[in-house]
Coordinates of C-alpha atoms and ligand atoms in Angstrom, one line a residue:
X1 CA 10.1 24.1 -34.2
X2 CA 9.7 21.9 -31.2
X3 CA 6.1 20.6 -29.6
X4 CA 6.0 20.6 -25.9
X5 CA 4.0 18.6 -23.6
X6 CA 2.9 19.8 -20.3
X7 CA 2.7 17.0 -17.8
X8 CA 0.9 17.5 -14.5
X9 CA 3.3 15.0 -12.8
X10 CA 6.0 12.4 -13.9
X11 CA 3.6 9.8 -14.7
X12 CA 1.2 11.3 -16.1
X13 CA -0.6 9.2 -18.7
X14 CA -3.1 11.0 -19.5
X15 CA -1.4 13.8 -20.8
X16 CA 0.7 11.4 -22.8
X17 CA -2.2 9.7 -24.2
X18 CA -4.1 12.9 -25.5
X19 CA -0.9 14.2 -26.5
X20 CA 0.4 11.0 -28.5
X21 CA -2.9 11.1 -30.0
X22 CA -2.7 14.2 -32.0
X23 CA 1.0 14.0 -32.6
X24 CA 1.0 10.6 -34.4
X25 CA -2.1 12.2 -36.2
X26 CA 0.0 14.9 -37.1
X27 CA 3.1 12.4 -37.7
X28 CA 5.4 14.4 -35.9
X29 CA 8.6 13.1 -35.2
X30 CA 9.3 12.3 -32.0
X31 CA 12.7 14.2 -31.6
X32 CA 10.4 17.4 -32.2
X33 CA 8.6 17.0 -28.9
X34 CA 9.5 18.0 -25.5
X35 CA 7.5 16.7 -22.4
X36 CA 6.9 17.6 -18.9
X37 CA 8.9 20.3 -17.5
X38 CA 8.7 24.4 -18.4
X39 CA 7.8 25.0 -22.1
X40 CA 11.3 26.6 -24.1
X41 CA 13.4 23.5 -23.1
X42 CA 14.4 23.4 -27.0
X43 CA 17.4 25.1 -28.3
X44 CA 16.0 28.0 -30.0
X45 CA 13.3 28.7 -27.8
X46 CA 10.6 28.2 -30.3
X47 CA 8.8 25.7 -28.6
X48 CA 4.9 25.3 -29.6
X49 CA 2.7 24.2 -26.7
X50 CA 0.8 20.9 -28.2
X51 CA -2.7 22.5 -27.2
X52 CA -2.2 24.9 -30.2
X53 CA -2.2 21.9 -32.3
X54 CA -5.7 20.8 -33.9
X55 CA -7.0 17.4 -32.8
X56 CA -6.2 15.4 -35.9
X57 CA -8.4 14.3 -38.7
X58 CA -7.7 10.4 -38.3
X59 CA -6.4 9.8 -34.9
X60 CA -4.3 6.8 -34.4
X61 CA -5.1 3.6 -33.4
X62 CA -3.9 2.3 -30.3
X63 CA -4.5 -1.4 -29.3
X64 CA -5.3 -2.4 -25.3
X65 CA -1.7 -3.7 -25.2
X66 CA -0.1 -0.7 -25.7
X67 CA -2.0 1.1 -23.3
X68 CA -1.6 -1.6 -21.1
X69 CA 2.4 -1.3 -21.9
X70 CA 2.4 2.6 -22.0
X71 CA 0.6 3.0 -18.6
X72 CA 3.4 0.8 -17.3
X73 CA 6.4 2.5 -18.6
X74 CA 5.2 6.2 -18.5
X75 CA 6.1 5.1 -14.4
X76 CA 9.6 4.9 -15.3
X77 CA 12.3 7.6 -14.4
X78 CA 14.0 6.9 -18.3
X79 CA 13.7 10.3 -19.7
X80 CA 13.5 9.2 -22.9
X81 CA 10.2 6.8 -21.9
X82 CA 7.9 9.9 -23.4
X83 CA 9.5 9.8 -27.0
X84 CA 10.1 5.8 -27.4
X85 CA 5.7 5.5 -26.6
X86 CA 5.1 8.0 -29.1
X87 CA 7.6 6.3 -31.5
X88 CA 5.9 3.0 -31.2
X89 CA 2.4 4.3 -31.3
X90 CA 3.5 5.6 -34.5
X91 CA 4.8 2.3 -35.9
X92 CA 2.0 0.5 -34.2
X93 CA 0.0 1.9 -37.2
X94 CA 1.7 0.5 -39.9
X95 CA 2.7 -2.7 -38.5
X96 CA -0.1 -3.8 -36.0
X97 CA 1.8 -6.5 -34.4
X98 CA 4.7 -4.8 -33.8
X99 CA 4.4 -5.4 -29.9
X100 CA 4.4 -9.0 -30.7
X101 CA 8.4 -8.8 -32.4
X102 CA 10.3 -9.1 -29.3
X103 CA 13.8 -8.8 -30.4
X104 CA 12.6 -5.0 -32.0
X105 CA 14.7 -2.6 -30.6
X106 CA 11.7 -0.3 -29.5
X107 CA 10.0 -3.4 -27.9
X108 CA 12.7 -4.9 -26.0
X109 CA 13.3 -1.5 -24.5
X110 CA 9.4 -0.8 -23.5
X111 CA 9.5 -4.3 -22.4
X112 CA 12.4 -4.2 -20.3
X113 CA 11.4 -0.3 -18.7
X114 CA 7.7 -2.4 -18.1
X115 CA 9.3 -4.8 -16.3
X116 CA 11.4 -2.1 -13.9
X117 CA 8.2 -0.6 -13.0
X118 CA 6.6 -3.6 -12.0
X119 CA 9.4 -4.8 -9.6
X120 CA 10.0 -1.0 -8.3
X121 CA 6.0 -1.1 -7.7
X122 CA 5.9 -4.8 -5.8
X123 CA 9.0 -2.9 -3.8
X124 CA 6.9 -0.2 -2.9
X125 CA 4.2 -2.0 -1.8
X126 CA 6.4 -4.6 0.8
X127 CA 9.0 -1.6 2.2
X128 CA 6.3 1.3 3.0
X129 CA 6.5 1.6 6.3
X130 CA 3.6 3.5 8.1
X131 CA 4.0 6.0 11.3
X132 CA 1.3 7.1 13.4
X133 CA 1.1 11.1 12.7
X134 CA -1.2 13.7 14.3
X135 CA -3.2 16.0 11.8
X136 CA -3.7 19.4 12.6
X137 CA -7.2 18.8 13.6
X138 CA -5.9 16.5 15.9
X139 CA -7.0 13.2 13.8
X140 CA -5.0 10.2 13.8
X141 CA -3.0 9.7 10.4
X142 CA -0.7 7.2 9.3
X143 CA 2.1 8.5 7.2
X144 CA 5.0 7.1 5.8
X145 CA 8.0 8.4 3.5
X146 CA 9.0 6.3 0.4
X147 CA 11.7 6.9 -2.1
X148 CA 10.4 4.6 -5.2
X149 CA 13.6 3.5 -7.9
X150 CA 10.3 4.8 -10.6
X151 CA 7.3 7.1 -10.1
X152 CA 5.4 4.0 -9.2
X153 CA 2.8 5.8 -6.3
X154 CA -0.4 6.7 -8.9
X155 CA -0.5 3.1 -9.7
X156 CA 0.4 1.7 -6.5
X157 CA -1.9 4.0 -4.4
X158 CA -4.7 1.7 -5.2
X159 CA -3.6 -1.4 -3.3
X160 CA -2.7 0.4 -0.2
X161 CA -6.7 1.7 -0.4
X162 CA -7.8 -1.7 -0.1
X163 CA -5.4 -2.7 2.2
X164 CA -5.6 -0.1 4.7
X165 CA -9.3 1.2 3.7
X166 CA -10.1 2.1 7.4
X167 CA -7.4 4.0 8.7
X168 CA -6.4 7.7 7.1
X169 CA -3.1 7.3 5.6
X170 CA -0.5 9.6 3.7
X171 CA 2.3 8.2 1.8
X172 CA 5.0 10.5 0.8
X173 CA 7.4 10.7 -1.8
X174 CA 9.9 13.3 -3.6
X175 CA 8.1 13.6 -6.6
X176 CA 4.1 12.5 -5.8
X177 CA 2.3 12.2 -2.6
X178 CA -1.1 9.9 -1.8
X179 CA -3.6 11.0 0.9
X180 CA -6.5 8.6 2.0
X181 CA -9.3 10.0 4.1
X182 CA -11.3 7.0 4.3
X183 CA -13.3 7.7 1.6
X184 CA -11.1 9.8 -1.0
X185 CA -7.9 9.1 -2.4
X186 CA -6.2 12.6 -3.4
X187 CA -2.5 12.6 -4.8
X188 CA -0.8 15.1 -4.6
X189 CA 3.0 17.2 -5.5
X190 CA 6.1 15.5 -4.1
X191 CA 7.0 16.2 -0.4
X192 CA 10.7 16.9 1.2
X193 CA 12.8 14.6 2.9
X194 CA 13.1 16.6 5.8
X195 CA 9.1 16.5 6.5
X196 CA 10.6 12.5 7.4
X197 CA 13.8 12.7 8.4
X198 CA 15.9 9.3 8.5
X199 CA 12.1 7.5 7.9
X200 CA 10.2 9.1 10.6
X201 CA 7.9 11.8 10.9
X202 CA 8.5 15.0 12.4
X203 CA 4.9 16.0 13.8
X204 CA 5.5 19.9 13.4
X205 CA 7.1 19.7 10.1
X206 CA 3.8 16.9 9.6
X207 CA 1.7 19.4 10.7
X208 CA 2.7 22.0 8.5
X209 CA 2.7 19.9 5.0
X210 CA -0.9 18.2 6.1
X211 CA -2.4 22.1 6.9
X212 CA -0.8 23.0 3.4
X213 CA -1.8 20.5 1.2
X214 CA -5.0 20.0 2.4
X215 CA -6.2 24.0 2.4
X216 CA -7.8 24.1 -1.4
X217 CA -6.0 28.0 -1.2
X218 CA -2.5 26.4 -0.8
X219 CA -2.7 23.8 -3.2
X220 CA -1.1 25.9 -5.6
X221 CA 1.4 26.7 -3.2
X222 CA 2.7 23.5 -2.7
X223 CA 3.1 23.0 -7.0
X224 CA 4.4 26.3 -7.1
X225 CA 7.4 25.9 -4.5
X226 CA 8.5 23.1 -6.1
X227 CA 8.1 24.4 -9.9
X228 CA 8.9 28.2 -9.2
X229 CA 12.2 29.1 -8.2
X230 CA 12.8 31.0 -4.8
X231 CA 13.8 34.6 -6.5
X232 CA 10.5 34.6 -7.9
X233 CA 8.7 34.0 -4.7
X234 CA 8.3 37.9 -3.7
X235 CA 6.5 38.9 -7.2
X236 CA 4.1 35.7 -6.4
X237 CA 0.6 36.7 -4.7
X238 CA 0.8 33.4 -2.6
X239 CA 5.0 34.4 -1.7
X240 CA 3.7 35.6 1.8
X241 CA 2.2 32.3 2.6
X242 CA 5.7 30.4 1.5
X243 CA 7.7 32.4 4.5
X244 CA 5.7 30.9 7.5
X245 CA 5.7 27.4 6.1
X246 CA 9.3 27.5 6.1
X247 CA 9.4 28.3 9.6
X248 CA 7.1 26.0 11.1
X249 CA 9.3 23.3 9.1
X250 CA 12.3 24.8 11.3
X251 CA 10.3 24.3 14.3
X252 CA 11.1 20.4 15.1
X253 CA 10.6 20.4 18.8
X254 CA 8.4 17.4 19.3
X255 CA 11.1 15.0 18.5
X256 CA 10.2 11.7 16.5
X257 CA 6.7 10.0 16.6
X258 CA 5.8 6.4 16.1
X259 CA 8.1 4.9 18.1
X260 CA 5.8 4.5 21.4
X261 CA 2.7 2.8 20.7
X262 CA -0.4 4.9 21.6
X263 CA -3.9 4.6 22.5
X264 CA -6.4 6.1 19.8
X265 CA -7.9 9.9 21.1
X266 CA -10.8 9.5 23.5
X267 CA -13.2 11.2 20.8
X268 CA -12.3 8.2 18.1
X269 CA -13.0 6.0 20.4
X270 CA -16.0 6.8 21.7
X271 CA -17.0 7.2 17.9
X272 CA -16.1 3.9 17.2
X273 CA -18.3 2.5 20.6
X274 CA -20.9 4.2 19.3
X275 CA -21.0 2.9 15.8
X276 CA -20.5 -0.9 17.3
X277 CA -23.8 0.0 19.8
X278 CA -25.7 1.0 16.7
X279 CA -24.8 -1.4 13.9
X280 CA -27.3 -3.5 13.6
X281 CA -26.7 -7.2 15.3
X282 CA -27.3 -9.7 12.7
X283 CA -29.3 -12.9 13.8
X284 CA -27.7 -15.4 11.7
X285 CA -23.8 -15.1 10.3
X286 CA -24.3 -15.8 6.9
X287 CA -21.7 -13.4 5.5
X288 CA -18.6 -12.2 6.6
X289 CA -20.1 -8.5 6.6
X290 CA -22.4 -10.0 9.3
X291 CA -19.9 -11.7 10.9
X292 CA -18.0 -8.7 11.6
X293 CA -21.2 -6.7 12.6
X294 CA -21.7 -9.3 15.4
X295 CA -18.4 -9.8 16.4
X296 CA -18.4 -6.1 17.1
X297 CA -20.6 -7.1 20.3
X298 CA -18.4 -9.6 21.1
X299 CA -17.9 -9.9 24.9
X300 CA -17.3 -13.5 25.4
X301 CA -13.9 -13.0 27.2
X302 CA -12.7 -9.8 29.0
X303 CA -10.5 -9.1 26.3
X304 CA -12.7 -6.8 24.6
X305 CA -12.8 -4.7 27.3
X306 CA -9.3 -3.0 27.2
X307 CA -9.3 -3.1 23.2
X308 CA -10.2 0.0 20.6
X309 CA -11.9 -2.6 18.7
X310 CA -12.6 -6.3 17.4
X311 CA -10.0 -7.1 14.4
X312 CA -11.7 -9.9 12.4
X313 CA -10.2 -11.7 9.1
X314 CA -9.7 -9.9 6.0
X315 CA -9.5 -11.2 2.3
X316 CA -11.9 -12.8 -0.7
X317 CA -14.4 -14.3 0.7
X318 CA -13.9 -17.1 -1.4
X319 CA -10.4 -17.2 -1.1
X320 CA -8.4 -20.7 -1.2
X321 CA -6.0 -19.9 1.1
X322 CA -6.8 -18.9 5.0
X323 CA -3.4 -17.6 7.0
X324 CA -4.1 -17.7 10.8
X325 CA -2.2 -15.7 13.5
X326 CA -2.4 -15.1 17.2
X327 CA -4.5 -12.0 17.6
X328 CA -4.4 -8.3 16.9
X329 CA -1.0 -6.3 17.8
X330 CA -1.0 -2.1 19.0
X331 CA -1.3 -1.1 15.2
X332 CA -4.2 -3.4 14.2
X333 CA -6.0 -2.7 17.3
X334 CA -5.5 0.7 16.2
X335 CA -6.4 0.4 12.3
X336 CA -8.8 -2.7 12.6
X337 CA -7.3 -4.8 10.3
X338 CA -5.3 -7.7 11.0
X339 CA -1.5 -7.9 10.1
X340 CA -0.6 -4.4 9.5
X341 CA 1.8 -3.5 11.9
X342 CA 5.8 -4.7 11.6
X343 CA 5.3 -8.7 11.8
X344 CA 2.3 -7.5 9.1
X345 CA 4.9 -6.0 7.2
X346 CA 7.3 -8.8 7.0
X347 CA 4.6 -11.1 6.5
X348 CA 4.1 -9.3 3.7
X349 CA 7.7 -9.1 2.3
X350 CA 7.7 -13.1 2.5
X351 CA 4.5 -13.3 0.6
X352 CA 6.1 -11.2 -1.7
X353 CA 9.6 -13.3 -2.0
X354 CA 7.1 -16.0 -2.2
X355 CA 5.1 -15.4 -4.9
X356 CA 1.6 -15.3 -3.2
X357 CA -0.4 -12.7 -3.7
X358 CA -2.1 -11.4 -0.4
X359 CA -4.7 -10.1 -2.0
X360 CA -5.9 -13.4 -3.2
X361 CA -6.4 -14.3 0.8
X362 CA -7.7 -14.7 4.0
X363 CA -5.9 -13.4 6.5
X364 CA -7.2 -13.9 9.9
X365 CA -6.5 -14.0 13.6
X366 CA -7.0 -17.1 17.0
X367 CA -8.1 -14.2 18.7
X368 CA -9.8 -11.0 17.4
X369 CA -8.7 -8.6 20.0
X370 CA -5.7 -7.1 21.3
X371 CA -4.2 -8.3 24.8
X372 CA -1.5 -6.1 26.4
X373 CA -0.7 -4.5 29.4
X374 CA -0.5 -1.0 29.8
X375 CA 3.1 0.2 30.2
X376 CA 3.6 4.2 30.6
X377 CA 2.1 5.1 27.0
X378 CA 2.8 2.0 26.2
X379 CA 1.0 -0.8 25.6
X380 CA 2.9 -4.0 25.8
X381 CA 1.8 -7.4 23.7
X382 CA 0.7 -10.4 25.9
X383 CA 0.1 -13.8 24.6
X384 CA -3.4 -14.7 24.8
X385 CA -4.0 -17.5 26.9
X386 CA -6.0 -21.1 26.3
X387 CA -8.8 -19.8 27.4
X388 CA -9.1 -17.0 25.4
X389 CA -8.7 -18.7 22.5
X390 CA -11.2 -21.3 23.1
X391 CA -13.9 -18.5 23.5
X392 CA -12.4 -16.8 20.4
X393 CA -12.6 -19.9 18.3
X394 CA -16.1 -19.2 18.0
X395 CA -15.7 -16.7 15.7
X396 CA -12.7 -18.2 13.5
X397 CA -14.7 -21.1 13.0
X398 CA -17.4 -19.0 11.7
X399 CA -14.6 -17.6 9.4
X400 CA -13.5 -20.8 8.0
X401 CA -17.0 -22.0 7.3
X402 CA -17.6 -19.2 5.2
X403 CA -14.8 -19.0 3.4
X404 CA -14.5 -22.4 3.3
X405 CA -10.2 -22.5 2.4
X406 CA -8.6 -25.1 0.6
X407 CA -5.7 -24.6 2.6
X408 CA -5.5 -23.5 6.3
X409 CA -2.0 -22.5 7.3
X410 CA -1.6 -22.1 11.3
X411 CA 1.1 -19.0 11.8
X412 CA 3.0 -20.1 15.3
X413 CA 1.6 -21.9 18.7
X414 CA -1.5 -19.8 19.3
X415 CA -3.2 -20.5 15.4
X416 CA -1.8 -24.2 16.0
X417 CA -4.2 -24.1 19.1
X418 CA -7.1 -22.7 17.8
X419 CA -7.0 -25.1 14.9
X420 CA -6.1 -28.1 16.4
X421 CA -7.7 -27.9 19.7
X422 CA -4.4 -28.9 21.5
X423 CA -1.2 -26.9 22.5
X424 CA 1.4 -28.9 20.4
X425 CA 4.6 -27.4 19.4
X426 CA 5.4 -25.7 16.3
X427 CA 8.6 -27.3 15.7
X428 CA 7.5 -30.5 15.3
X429 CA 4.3 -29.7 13.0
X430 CA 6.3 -26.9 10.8
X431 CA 6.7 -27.5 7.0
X432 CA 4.8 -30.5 5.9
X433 CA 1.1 -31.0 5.4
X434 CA -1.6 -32.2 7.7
X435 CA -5.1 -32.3 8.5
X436 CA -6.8 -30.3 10.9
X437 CA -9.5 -32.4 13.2
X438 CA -12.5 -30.8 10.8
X439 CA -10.9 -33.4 7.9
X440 CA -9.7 -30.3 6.4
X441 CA -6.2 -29.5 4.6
X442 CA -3.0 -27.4 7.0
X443 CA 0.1 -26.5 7.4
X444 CA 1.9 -25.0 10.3
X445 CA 4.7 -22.2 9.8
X446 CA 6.3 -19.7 12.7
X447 CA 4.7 -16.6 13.3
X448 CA 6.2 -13.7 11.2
X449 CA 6.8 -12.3 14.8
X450 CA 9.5 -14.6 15.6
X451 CA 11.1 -13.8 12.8
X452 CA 11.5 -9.7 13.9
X453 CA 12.7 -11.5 17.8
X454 CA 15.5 -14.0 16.8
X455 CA 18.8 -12.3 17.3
X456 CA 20.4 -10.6 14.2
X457 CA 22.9 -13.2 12.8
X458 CA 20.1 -16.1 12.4
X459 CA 17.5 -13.6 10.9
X460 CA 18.4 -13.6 6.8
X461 CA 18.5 -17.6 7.8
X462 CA 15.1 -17.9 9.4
X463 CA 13.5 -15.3 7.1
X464 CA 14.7 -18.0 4.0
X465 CA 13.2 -20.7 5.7
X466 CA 9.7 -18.9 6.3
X467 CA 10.3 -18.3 2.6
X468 CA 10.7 -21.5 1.6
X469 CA 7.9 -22.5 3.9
X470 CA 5.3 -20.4 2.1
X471 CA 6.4 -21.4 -1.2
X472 CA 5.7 -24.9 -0.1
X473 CA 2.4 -24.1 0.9
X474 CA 1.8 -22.9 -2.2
X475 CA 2.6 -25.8 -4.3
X476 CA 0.0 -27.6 -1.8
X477 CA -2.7 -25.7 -3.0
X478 CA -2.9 -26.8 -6.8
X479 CA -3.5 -30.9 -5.7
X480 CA -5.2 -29.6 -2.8
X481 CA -7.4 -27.8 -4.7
X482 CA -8.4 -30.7 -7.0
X483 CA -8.4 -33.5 -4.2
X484 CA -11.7 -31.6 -3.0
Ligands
URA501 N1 0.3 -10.6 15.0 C1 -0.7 -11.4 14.7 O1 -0.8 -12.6 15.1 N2 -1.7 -10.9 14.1 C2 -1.8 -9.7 13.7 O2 -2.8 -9.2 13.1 C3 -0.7 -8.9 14.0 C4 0.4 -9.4 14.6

């Protein structure tokens, strides 16, 4: 007789935890037990769902390292990752530092799945790449469509929260889906490629999936088209419902969205000017929350006019490195947070390549809105001028007091500005460290940007240098850090 596990999705580890724990209680072996998937996968048939087994009189023992471990590696697409935890769960009771024998068969193997995960989810969170979507209420979402090597998206899903925490996004994947509303994070079933064909997102075919999975009443739809096969769709009570989503998926007539940049709907932003007239103005900027309260007022240069919004520095307030780039493009205008857009993106590839951990920073802006000129629909980037920058400098000082960096790294000409005080060219500071005129510690890169406008064939060679740039940076930090 086989036991099977019913998983909710392909990661599912908490399933796998209650599960493990009653079968190693019960010491069954783990080539008795199927997971995931319809129950009867055995041979015979005869399979026993595990919730008809009792919980067990001395349940196992599991350590915080193989949770740790087994939270990693329940990620990974290995069908056999279900059976090898269980297996070492078991042994893990007899032999309590098993985890510690590396060249163990079992280990090794955990170890090595661990480490897949962990790479496919660092992928994941430098290649998403975010389109602007409509909703069907009409709301502005964010939506991109990721194929992960693993089912790396539950444990991934939390990063892009904190990343992108004011902007609704959706990110999409065959298996899994995430959906942030600003305040929630729901995941959800898999989606279908062709809801993003070649990367983009159809808006009718958006529509459609968004209305679906987001009606309580067709929740069950969406896990039942892609568990229940079509033949059994008429003798289903939700059946009816299935028919009209499949033809509004057929009905791509609004072509691909996200390429044109767009202006945010009238009714978000007079939302937004609304809830910068009645946050309350702080009298002193002692924090970075009251920084960006006041700088929500900001009018000291006509910039703020034109733009949705003020896009101020993000990151730890007490974090040791401060990165500092020109101002706000079309997608952090839009989102309010600084570097999200494509140079964002790169950026954050090199970080990546780098081995610097965003999250640990202060990423920041010379000037904290958006300059462009309208173009059609379009809103075309324009360099802010010296002026500008000297009015906006009030405000990045304000940031680098407070977080008071070790390290202050100007990202192209306009950052080089602002920190210097003088237009000097990039080329001749790039790559070795200096000191800004406050005494304190720099470093001057390119702007990610350039990188995204120097023709193809130099590109993998610039991108290396930036890379190598960053990494030297790094290195600065440590002797930085304990000169001051
Ligand atoms: N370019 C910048 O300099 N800053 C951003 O936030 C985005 C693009």
């Amino acid at each position: 007789m086989t036991i099977h596990v019913p998983l909710d999705h392909p990661a599912d580890f908490e399933n796998f935890r209650s599960a493990a724990r009653k079968l190693v209680g019960h010491n069954i072996d783990p080539a008795e037990v199927t997971w995931g998937g319809a129950p009867g996968g055995s041979l015979f048939g005869d399979d026993r769902p595990i919730a008809t087994l009792p919980d067990p009189i001395e349940p196992p023992r599991a350590s915080k390292a193989f949770v740790t471990l087994a939270q990693t590696v329940v990620c990974h697409k290995d069908a056999s990752r279900f059976a090898l935890l269980h297996r070492l769960l078991q042994r893990l009771q007899a032999d309590r530092a098993l985890l510690k024998i590396a060249s163990d068969p079992d280990v090794a193997r955990a170890h090595t799945l661990e480490k897949n995960v962990r790479r496919c989810a660092h992928k994941m969170k430098a290649f998403v790449r975010f389109r602007l979507a409509t909703d069907p209420d009409g709301g502005e979402r964010y939506v991109a469509w990721f194929e992960p090597e693993h089912h790396t998206l539950d444990r991934t899903a939390g990063f892009f929260v904190r990343r992108f925490p004011e902007m609704r996004w959706s990110i999409l994947t065959p298996t899994r889906s995430a959906h942030w509303d600003l305040e929630t994070l729901t995941m959800g079933d898999g989606a279908d490629k062709s809801i993003a064909p070649d990367g983009d997102v159809n808006e009718d075919l958006w529509r459609t999936y968004f209305g679906a999975i987001f009606n309580p009443a067709r929740l069950k739809v969406q896990m039942m088209q892609s568990e229940m096969p079509k033949r059994y769709w008429k003798n289903m009570p939700e059946g009816e419902m299935i028919a009209p989503l499949i033809r509004g998926s057929a009905a791509r007539t609004s072509g691909m969205i996200g390429a044109e940049a767009r202006t945010p709907a009238r009714s978000t932003r007079i939302a937004r000017e609304k809830a910068a007239e009645t946050a309350a103005l702080p009298t002193t900027i002692d924090s970075l929350a009251a920084l960006r309260a006041a700088a929500n007022h900001c009018t000291r240069c006509p910039l703020h006019g034109p733009a949705t919004q003020v896009v101020v520095g993000r990151g730890p307030p007490n974090a040791r490195l401060m990165f500092v780039g020109e101002q706000p493009g079309d997608q952090e205008d839009l989102a309010g947070a600084p570097f999200v857009g494509p140079a964002g993106q790169l950026f954050d590839r090199a970080l990546i390549d780098a081995g610097i951990n965003r999250d640990d920073t202060f990423v920041t802006n010379a000037v904290k809105h958006f300059k462009f000129e309208p173009r059609g629909k379009r809103r075309i980037h324009k360099s802010p001028n010296v002026s500008e920058i000297e009015h906006c400098r009030f405000w990045l000082d304000h940031e680098r007091a407070l977080v008071r960096p070790k390290l202050t790294v100007a990202l192209g000409a306009s950052a080089v500005r602002a920190l210097s005080g003088k237009s000097q060219a990039v080329s001749k500071l790039r790559g070795a460290p200096l000191t800004w005129p406050d005494g304190s510690p720099g470093f001057v890169t390119v702007h990610p940007s350039y990188l995204l406008r120097v023709e193809d064939a130099a590109r993998p060679r610039e991108y290396e240098r930036f890379v190598h740039d960053l990494v030297r940076l790094s290195a600065l930090l440590e002797p930085v850090a304990s000169a001051h």
